[in-house]
mmCIF file of C-alpha atoms in Angstrom:
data_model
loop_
_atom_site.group_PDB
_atom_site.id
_atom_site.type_symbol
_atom_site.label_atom_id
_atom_site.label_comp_id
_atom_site.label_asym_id
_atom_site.label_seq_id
_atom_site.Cartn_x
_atom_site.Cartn_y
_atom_site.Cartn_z
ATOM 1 C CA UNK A 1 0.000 0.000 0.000
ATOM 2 C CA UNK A 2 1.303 3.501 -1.196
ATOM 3 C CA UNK A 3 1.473 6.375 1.650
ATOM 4 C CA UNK A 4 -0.864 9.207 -0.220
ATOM 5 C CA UNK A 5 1.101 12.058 -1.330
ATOM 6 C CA UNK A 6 1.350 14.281 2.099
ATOM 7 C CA UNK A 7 2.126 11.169 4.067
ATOM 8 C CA UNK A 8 5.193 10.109 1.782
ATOM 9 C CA UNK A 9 8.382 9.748 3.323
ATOM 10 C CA UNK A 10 10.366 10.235 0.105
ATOM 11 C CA UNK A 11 9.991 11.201 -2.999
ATOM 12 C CA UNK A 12 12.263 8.624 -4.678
ATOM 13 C CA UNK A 13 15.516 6.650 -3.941
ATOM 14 C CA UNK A 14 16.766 8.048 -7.011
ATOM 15 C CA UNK A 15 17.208 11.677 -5.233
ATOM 16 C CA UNK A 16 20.176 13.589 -4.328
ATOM 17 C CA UNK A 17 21.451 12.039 -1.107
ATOM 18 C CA UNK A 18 20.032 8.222 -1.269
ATOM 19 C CA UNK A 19 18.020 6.528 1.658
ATOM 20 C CA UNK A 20 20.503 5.665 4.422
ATOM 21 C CA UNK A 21 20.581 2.656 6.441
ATOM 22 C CA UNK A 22 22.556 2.211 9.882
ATOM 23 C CA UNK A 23 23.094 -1.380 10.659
ATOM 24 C CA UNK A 24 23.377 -2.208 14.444
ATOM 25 C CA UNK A 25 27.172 -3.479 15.453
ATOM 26 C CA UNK A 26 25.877 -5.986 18.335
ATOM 27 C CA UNK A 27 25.309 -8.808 15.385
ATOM 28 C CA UNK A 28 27.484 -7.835 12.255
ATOM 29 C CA UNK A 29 30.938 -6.657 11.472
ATOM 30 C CA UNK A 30 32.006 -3.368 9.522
ATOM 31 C CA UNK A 31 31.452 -5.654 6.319
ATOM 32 C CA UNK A 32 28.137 -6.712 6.380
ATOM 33 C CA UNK A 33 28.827 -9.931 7.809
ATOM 34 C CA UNK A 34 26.808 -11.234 10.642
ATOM 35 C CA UNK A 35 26.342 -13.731 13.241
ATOM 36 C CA UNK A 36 23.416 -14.652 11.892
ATOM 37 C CA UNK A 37 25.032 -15.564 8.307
ATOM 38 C CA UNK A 38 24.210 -13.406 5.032
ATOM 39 C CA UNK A 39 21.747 -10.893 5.892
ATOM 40 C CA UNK A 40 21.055 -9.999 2.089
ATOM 41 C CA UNK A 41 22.322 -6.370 2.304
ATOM 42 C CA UNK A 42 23.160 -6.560 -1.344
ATOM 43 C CA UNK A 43 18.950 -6.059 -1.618
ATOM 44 C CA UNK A 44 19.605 -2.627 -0.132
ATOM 45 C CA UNK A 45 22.170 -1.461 -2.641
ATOM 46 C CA UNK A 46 20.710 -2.916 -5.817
ATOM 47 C CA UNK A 47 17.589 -0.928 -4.482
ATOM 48 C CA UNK A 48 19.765 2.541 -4.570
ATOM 49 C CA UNK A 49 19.548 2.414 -0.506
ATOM 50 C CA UNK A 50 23.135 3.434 1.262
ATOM 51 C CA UNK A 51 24.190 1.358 4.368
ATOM 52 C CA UNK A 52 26.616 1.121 6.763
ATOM 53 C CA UNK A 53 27.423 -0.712 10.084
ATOM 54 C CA UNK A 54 27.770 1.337 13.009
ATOM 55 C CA UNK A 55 31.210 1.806 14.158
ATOM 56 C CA UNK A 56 30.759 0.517 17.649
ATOM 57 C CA UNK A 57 28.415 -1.612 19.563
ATOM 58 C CA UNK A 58 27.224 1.356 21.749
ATOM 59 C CA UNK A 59 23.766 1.493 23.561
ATOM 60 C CA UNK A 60 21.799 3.714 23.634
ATOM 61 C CA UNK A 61 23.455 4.687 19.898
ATOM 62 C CA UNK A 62 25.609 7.806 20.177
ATOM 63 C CA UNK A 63 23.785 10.555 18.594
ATOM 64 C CA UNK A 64 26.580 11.375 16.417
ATOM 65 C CA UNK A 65 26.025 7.929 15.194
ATOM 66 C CA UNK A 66 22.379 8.479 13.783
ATOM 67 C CA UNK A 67 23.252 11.768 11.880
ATOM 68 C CA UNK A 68 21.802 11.856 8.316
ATOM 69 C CA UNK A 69 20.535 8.493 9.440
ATOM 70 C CA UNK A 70 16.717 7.312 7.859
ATOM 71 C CA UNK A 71 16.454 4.463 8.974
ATOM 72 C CA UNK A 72 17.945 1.268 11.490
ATOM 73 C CA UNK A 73 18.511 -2.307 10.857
ATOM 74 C CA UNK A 74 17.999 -3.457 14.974
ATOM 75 C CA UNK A 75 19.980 -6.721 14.817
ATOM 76 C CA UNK A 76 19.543 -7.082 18.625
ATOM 77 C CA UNK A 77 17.966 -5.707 21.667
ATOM 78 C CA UNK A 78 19.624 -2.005 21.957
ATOM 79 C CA UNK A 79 17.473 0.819 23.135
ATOM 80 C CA UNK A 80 15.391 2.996 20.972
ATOM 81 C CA UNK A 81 13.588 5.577 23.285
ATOM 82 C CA UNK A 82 13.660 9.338 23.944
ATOM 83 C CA UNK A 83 17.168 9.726 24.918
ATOM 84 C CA UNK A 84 18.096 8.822 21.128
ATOM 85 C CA UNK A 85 15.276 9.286 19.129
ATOM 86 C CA UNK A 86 15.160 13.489 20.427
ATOM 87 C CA UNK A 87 18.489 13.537 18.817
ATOM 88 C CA UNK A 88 17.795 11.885 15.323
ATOM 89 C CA UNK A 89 16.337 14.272 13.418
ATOM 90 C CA UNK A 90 16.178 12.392 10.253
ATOM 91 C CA UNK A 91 15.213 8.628 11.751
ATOM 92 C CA UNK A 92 12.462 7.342 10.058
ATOM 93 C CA UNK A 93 12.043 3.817 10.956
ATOM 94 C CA UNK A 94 13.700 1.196 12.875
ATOM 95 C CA UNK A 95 13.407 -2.018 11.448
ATOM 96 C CA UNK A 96 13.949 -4.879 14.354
ATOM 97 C CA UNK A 97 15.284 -8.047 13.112
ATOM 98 C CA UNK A 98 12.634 -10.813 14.564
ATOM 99 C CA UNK A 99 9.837 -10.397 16.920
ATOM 100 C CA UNK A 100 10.920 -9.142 19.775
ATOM 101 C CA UNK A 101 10.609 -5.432 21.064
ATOM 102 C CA UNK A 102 10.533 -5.083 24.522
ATOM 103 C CA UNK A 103 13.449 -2.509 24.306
ATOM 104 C CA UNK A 104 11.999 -0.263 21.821
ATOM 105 C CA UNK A 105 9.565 2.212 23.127
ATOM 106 C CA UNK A 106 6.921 2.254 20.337
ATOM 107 C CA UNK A 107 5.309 5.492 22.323
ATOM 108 C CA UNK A 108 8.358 7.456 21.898
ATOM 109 C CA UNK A 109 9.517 6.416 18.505
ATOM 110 C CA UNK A 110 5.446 8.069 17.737
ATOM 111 C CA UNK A 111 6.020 10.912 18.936
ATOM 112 C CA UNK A 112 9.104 11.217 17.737
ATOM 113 C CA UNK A 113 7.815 10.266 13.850
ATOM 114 C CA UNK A 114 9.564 7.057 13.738
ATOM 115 C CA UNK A 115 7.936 3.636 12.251
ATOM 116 C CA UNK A 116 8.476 0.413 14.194
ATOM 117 C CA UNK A 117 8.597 -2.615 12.202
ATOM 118 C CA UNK A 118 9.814 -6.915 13.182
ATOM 119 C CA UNK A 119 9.277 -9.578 11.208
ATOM 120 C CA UNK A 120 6.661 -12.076 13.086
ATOM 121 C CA UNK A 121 5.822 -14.193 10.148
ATOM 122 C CA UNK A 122 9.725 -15.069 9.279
ATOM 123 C CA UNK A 123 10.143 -16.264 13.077
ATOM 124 C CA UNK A 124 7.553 -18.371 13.811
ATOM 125 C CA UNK A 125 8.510 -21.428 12.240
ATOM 126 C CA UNK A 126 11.761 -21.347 13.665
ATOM 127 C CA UNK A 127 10.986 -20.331 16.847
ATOM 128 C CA UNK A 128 8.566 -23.179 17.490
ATOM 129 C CA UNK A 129 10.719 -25.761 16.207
ATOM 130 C CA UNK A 130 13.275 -24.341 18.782
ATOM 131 C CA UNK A 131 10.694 -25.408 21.185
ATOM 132 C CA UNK A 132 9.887 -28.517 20.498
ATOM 133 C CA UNK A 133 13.692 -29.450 20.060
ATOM 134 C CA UNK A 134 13.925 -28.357 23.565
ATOM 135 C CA UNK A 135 10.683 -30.443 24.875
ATOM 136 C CA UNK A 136 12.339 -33.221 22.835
ATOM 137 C CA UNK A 137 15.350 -33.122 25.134
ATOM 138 C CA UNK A 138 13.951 -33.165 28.224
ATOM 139 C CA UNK A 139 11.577 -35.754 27.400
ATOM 140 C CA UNK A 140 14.303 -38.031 26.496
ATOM 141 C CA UNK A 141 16.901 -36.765 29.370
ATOM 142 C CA UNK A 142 19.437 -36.077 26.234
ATOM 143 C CA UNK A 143 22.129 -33.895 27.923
ATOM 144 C CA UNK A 144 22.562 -36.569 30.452
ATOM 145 C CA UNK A 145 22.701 -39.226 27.856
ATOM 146 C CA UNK A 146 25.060 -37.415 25.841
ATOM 147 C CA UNK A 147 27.518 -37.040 29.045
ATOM 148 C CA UNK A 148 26.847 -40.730 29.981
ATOM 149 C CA UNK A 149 28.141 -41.688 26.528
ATOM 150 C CA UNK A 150 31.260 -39.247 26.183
ATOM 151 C CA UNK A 151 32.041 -40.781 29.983
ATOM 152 C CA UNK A 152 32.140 -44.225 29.199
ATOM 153 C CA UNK A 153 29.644 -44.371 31.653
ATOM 154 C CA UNK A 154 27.074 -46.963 30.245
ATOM 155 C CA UNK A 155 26.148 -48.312 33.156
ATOM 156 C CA UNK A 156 24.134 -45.465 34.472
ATOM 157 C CA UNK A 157 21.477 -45.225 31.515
ATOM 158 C CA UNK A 158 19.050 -47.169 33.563
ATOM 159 C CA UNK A 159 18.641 -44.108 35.984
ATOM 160 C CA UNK A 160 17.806 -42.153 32.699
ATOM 161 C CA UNK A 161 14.522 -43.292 30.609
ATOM 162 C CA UNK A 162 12.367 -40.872 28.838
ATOM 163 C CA UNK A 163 9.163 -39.428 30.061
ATOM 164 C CA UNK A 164 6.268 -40.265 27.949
ATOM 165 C CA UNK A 165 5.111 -37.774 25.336
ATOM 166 C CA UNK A 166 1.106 -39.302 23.863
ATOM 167 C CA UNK A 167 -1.154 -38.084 26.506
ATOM 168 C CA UNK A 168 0.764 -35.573 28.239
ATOM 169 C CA UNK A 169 -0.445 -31.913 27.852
ATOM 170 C CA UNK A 170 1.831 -29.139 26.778
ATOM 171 C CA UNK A 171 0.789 -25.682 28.192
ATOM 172 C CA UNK A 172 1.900 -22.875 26.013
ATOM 173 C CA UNK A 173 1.769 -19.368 27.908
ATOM 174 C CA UNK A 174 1.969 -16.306 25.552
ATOM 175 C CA UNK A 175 -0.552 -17.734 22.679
ATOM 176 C CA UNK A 176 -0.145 -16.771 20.004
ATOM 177 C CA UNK A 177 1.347 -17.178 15.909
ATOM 178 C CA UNK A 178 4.649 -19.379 17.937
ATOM 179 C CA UNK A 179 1.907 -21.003 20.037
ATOM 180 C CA UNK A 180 -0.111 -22.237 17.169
ATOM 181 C CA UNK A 181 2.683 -23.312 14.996
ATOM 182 C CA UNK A 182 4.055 -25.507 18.274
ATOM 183 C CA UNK A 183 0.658 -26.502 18.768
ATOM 184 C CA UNK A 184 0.559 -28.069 14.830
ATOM 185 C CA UNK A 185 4.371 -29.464 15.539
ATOM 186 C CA UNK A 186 3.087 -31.462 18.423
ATOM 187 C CA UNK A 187 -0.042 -32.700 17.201
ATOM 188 C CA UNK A 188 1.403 -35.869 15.259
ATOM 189 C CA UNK A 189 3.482 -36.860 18.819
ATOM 190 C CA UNK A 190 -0.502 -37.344 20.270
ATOM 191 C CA UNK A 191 -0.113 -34.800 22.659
ATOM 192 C CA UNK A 192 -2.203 -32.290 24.199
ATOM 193 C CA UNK A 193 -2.136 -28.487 23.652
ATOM 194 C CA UNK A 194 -3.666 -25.870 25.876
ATOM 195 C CA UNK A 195 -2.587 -22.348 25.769
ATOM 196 C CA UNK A 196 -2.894 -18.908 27.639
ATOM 197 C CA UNK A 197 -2.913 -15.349 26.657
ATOM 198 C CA UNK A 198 -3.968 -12.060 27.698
ATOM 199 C CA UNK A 199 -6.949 -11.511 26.026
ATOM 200 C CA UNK A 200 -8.237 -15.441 26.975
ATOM 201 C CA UNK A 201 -8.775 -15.743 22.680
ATOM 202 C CA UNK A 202 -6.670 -15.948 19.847
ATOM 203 C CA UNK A 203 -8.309 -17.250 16.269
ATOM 204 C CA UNK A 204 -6.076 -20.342 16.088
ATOM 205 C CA UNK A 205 -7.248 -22.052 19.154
ATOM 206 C CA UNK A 206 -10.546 -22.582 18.075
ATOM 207 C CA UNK A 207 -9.089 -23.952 14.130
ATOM 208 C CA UNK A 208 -6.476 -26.056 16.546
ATOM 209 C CA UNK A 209 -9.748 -27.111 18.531
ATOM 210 C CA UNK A 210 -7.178 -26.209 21.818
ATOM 211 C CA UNK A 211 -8.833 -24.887 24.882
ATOM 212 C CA UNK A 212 -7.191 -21.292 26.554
ATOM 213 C CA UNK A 213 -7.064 -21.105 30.082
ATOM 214 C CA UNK A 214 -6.130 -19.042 32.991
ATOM 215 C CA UNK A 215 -2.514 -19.278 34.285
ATOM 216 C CA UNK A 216 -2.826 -20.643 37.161
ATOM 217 C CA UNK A 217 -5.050 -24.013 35.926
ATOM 218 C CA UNK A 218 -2.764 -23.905 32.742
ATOM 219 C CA UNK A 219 0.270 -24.498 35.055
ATOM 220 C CA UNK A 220 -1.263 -26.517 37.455
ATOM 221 C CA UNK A 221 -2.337 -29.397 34.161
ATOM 222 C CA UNK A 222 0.572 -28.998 32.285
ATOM 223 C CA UNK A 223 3.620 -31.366 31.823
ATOM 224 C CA UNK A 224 5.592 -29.627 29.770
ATOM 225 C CA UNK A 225 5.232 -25.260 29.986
ATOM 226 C CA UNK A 226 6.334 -23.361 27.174
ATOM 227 C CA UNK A 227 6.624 -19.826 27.807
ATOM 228 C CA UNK A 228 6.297 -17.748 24.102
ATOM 229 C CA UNK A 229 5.209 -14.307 25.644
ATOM 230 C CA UNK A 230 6.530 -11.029 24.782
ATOM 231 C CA UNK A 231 7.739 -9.338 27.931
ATOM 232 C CA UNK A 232 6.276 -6.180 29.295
ATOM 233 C CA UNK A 233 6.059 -5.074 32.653
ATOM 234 C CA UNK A 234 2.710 -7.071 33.080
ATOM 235 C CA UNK A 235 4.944 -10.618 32.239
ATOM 236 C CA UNK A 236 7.882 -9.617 34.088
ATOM 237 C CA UNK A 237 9.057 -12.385 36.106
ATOM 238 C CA UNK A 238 5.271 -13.999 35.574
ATOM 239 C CA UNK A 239 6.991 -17.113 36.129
ATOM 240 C CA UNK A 240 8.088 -16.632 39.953
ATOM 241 C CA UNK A 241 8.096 -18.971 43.088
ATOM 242 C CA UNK A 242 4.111 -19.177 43.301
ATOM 243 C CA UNK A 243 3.951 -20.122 39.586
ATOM 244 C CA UNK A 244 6.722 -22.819 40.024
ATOM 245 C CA UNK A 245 5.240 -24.012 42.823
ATOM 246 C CA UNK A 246 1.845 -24.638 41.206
ATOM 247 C CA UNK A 247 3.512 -26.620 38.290
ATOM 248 C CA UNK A 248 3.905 -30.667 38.488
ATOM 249 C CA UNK A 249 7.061 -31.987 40.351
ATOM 250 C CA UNK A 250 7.237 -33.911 36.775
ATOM 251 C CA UNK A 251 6.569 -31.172 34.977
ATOM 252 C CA UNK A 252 9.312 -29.474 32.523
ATOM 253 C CA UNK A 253 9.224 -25.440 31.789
ATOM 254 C CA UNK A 254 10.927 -24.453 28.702
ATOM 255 C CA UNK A 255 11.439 -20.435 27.833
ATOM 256 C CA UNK A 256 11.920 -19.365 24.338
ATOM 257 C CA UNK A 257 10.381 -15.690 24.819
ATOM 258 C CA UNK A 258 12.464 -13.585 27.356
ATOM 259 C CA UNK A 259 14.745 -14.294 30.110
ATOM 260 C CA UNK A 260 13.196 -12.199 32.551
ATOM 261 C CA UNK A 261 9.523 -13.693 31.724
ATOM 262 C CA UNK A 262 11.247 -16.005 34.419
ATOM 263 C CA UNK A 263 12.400 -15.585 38.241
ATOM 264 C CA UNK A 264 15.409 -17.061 37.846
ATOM 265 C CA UNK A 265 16.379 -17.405 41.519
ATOM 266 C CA UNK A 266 13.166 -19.321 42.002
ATOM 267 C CA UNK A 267 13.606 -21.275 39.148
ATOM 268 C CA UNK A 268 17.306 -22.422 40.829
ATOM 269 C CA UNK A 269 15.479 -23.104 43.807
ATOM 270 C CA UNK A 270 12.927 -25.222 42.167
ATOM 271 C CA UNK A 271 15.414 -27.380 40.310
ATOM 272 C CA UNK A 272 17.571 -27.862 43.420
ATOM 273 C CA UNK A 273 14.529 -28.305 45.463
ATOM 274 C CA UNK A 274 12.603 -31.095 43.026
ATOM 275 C CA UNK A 275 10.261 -28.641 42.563
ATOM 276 C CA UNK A 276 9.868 -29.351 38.716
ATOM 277 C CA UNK A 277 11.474 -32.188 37.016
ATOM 278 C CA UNK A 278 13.862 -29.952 34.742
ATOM 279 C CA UNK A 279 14.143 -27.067 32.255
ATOM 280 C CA UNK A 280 14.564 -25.692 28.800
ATOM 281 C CA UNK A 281 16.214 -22.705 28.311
ATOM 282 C CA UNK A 282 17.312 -20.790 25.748
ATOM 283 C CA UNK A 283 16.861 -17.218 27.168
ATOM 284 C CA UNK A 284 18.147 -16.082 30.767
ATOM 285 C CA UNK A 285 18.490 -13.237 33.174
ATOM 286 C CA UNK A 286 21.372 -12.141 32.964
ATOM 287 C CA UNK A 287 22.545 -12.659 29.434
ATOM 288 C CA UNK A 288 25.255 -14.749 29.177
ATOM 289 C CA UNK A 289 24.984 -16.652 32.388
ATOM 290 C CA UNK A 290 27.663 -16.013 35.065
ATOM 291 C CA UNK A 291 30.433 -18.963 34.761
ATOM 292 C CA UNK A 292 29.386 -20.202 38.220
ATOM 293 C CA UNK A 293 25.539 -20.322 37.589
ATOM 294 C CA UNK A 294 23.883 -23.771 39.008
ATOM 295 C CA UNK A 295 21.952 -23.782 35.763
ATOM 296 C CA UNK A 296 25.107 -24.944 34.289
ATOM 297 C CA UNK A 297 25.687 -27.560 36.108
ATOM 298 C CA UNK A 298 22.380 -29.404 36.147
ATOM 299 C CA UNK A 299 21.821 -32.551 34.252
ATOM 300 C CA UNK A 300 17.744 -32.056 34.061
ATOM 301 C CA UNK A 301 18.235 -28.526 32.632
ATOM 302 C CA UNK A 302 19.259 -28.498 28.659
ATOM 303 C CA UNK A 303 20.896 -24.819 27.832
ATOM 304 C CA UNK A 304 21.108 -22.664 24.524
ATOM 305 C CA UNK A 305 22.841 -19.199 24.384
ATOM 306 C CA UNK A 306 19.802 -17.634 22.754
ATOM 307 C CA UNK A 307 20.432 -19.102 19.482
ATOM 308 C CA UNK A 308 18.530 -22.559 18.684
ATOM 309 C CA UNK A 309 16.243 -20.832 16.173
ATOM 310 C CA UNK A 310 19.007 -19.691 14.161
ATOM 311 C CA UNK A 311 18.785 -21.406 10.914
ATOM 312 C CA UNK A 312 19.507 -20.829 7.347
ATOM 313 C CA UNK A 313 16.201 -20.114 6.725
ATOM 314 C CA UNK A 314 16.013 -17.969 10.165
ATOM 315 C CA UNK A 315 17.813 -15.711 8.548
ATOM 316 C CA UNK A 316 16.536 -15.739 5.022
ATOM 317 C CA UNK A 317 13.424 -15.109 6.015
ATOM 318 C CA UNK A 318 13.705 -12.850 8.631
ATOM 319 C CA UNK A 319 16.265 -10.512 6.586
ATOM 320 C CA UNK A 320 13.920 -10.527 3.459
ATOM 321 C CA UNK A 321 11.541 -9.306 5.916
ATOM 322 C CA UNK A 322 13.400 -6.228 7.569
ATOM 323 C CA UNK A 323 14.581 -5.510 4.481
ATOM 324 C CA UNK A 324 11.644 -5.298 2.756
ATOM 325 C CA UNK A 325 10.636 -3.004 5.404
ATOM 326 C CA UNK A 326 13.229 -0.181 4.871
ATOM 327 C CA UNK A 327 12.999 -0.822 0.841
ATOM 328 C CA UNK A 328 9.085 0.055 1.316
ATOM 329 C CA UNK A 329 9.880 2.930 3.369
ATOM 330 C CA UNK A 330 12.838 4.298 0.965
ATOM 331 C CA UNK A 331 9.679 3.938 -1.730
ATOM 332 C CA UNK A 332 7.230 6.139 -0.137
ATOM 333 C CA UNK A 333 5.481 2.977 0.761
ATOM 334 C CA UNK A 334 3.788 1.404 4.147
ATOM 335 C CA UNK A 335 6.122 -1.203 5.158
ATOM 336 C CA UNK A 336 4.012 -4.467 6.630
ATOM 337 C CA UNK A 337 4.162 -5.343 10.153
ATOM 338 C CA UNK A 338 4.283 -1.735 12.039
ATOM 339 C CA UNK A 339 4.127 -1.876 15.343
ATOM 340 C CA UNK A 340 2.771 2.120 15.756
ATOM 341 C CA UNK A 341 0.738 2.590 12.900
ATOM 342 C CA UNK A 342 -0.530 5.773 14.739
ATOM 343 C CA UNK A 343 2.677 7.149 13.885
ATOM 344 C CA UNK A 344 1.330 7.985 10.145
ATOM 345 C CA UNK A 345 -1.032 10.394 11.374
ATOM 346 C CA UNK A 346 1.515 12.347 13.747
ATOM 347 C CA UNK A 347 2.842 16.024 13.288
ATOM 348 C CA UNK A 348 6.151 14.571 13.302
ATOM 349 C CA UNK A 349 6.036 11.944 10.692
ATOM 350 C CA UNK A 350 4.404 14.512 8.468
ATOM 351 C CA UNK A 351 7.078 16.738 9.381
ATOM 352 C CA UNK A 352 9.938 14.362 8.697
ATOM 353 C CA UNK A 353 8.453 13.555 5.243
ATOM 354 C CA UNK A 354 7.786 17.177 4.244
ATOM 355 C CA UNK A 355 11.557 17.678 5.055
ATOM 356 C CA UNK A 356 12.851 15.033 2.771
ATOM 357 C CA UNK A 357 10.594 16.143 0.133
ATOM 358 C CA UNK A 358 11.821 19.739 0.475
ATOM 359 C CA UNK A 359 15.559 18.306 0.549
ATOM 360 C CA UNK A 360 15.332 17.280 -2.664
ATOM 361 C CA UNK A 361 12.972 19.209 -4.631
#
């Protein structure tokens, strides 16, 4: 969808000083290289879009940074709220690589003019099959398996059989697009899905024929918990001693949303305790784990450094989809997935367009 003519933000890439696009240094190098593997930033030039990588991992940005700046590539988590966007006059849109947002303040970036964009659709996929390879584990007591093995230690794999997996009922907290494409993964496996959300409905529970419930019965049934919510202050440690304490001692909790959707001293606690038979993790508070963190030593607790959905086609998918954000944007067009459409209809969006306009009549 075109932005009508007093809501474009430029004219044309084809103007006198092209659309230019900071990438954040927390994943990628001064190259263009990432972490993640080829982001596709060859779209951006064949589109007549500049780019760069900012010179530092720095956050917040340095304003000096974000000069002459339209838009951001957010590999990461850094900070985009008033104490940078009041000094980026020409930001436009930041355009977060995958879902998450909880460090963007999408109130600030609207007043401020700026479009908020992630990529939902590219992550879900991999993001639930992160989950299930981490229910998979647990199930099957795999890190302790694997030790036994690389020990020579044969002889203790009788302490170690599998929990079952038909009949037992997988509560997914934060239901949502993730949920439902977890829910489909585990369907074949013959177990149960219930979910939870905020709003107690989502459209894919009823097509998935999967009941939502309240936290605290969701918890209370489940075998395996999956936590897939965004954090905001409301989910903030949501998972705390009373919420542990409500779960199964057989039960498993696995967290692919945010580390701090989790109390992670209760969660120690509850391991060392018996409190719940193990845990998935592939988030954490803090980020990386301190080298002498019990979670690191436990055999029931199966660890990823915030990585496990990063595939090939994790990153194809999710880059084609940020980029295709700033490419719509250096167009004149709405990108898809904004996270503040409001911000079209501010003072200082129109403002921001009417100066790029005026820059290159």
């Amino acid at each position: 969808m075109s932005i009508a003519a007093n809501e474009r933000t430029t004219p044309a890439i084809t103007a006198q000083r092209p659309f230019t696009v900071a990438v954040t240094a927390d994943a990628a190098r001064p190259d263009g290289s990432s972490i993640h593997g080829d982001l596709g930033l060859r779209r951006l030039t064949d589109g007549g879009v500049d780019w760069h990588v900012l010179p530092s991992y720095t956050d917040p940005i340095p304003p000096a940074d974000l000069a002459r700046v339209d838009a951001v590539l957010s590999l990461g988590h850094i900070a985009f709220d008033s104490r940078t966007l009041d000094h980026a006059p020409d930001l436009k849109l930041v355009a977060r690589f995958g879902a998450g947002f909880d460090t963007i303040d999408l109130a600030a970036c609207t007043r401020a003019g700026v479009v908020v964009t992630n990529t939902p659709d590219a992550i879900r996929r991999p993001l639930a099959v992160a989950g299930l390879t981490l229910l998979l584990a647990l199930s099957h007591k795999l890190l302790a398996k694997d030790r036994l093995t690389r020990t020579s230690n044969w002889g203790a794999r009788e302490h170690y059989r599998g929990a079952p997996l038909v009949g037992q009922t997988v509560g997914i907290v934060g239901f949502g697009s993730v949920g439902a494409e977890l829910a489909r993964l585990l369907a074949p496996l013959g177990m149960k899905v219930v979910g939870n959300n905020r709003s107690g409905r989502h459209p894919e529970a009823g097509e998935l024929g999967l009941e939502l419930l309240g936290l605290e019965e969701l918890l209370e049934r489940s075998d395996y918990v999956v936590l897939c919510a965004a954090l905001t202050p409301e989910t903030e440690k949501l998972i705390d001693a009373a919420a542990l304490a409500r779960m199964k001692p057989t039960a498993y909790l696995i967290n692919i949303g945010r580390g701090r959707l989790v109390d992670t001293d209760a969660l120690r606690q509850a391991l060392q305790a018996g409190g719940i038979a193990g845990a998935g993790l592939d988030v954490f508070e803090p980020e990386p784990l301190e080298p002498d963190d019990l979670l690191l030593t436990l055999d029931n607790v199966v660890l990823s450094p915030h990585s496990l959905c990063w595939t090939e086609d994790f990153t194809r998918d999710v880059s084609a989809a940020a980029l295709g954000s700033i490419l719509a944007m250096a167009a004149g067009e709405k990108p898809g997935n904004v996270l503040n459409p409001e911000v079209f209809e501010t003072p200082a969006f129109a403002a921001k367009a009417a100066h790029r306009e005026e820059a290159h009549k």
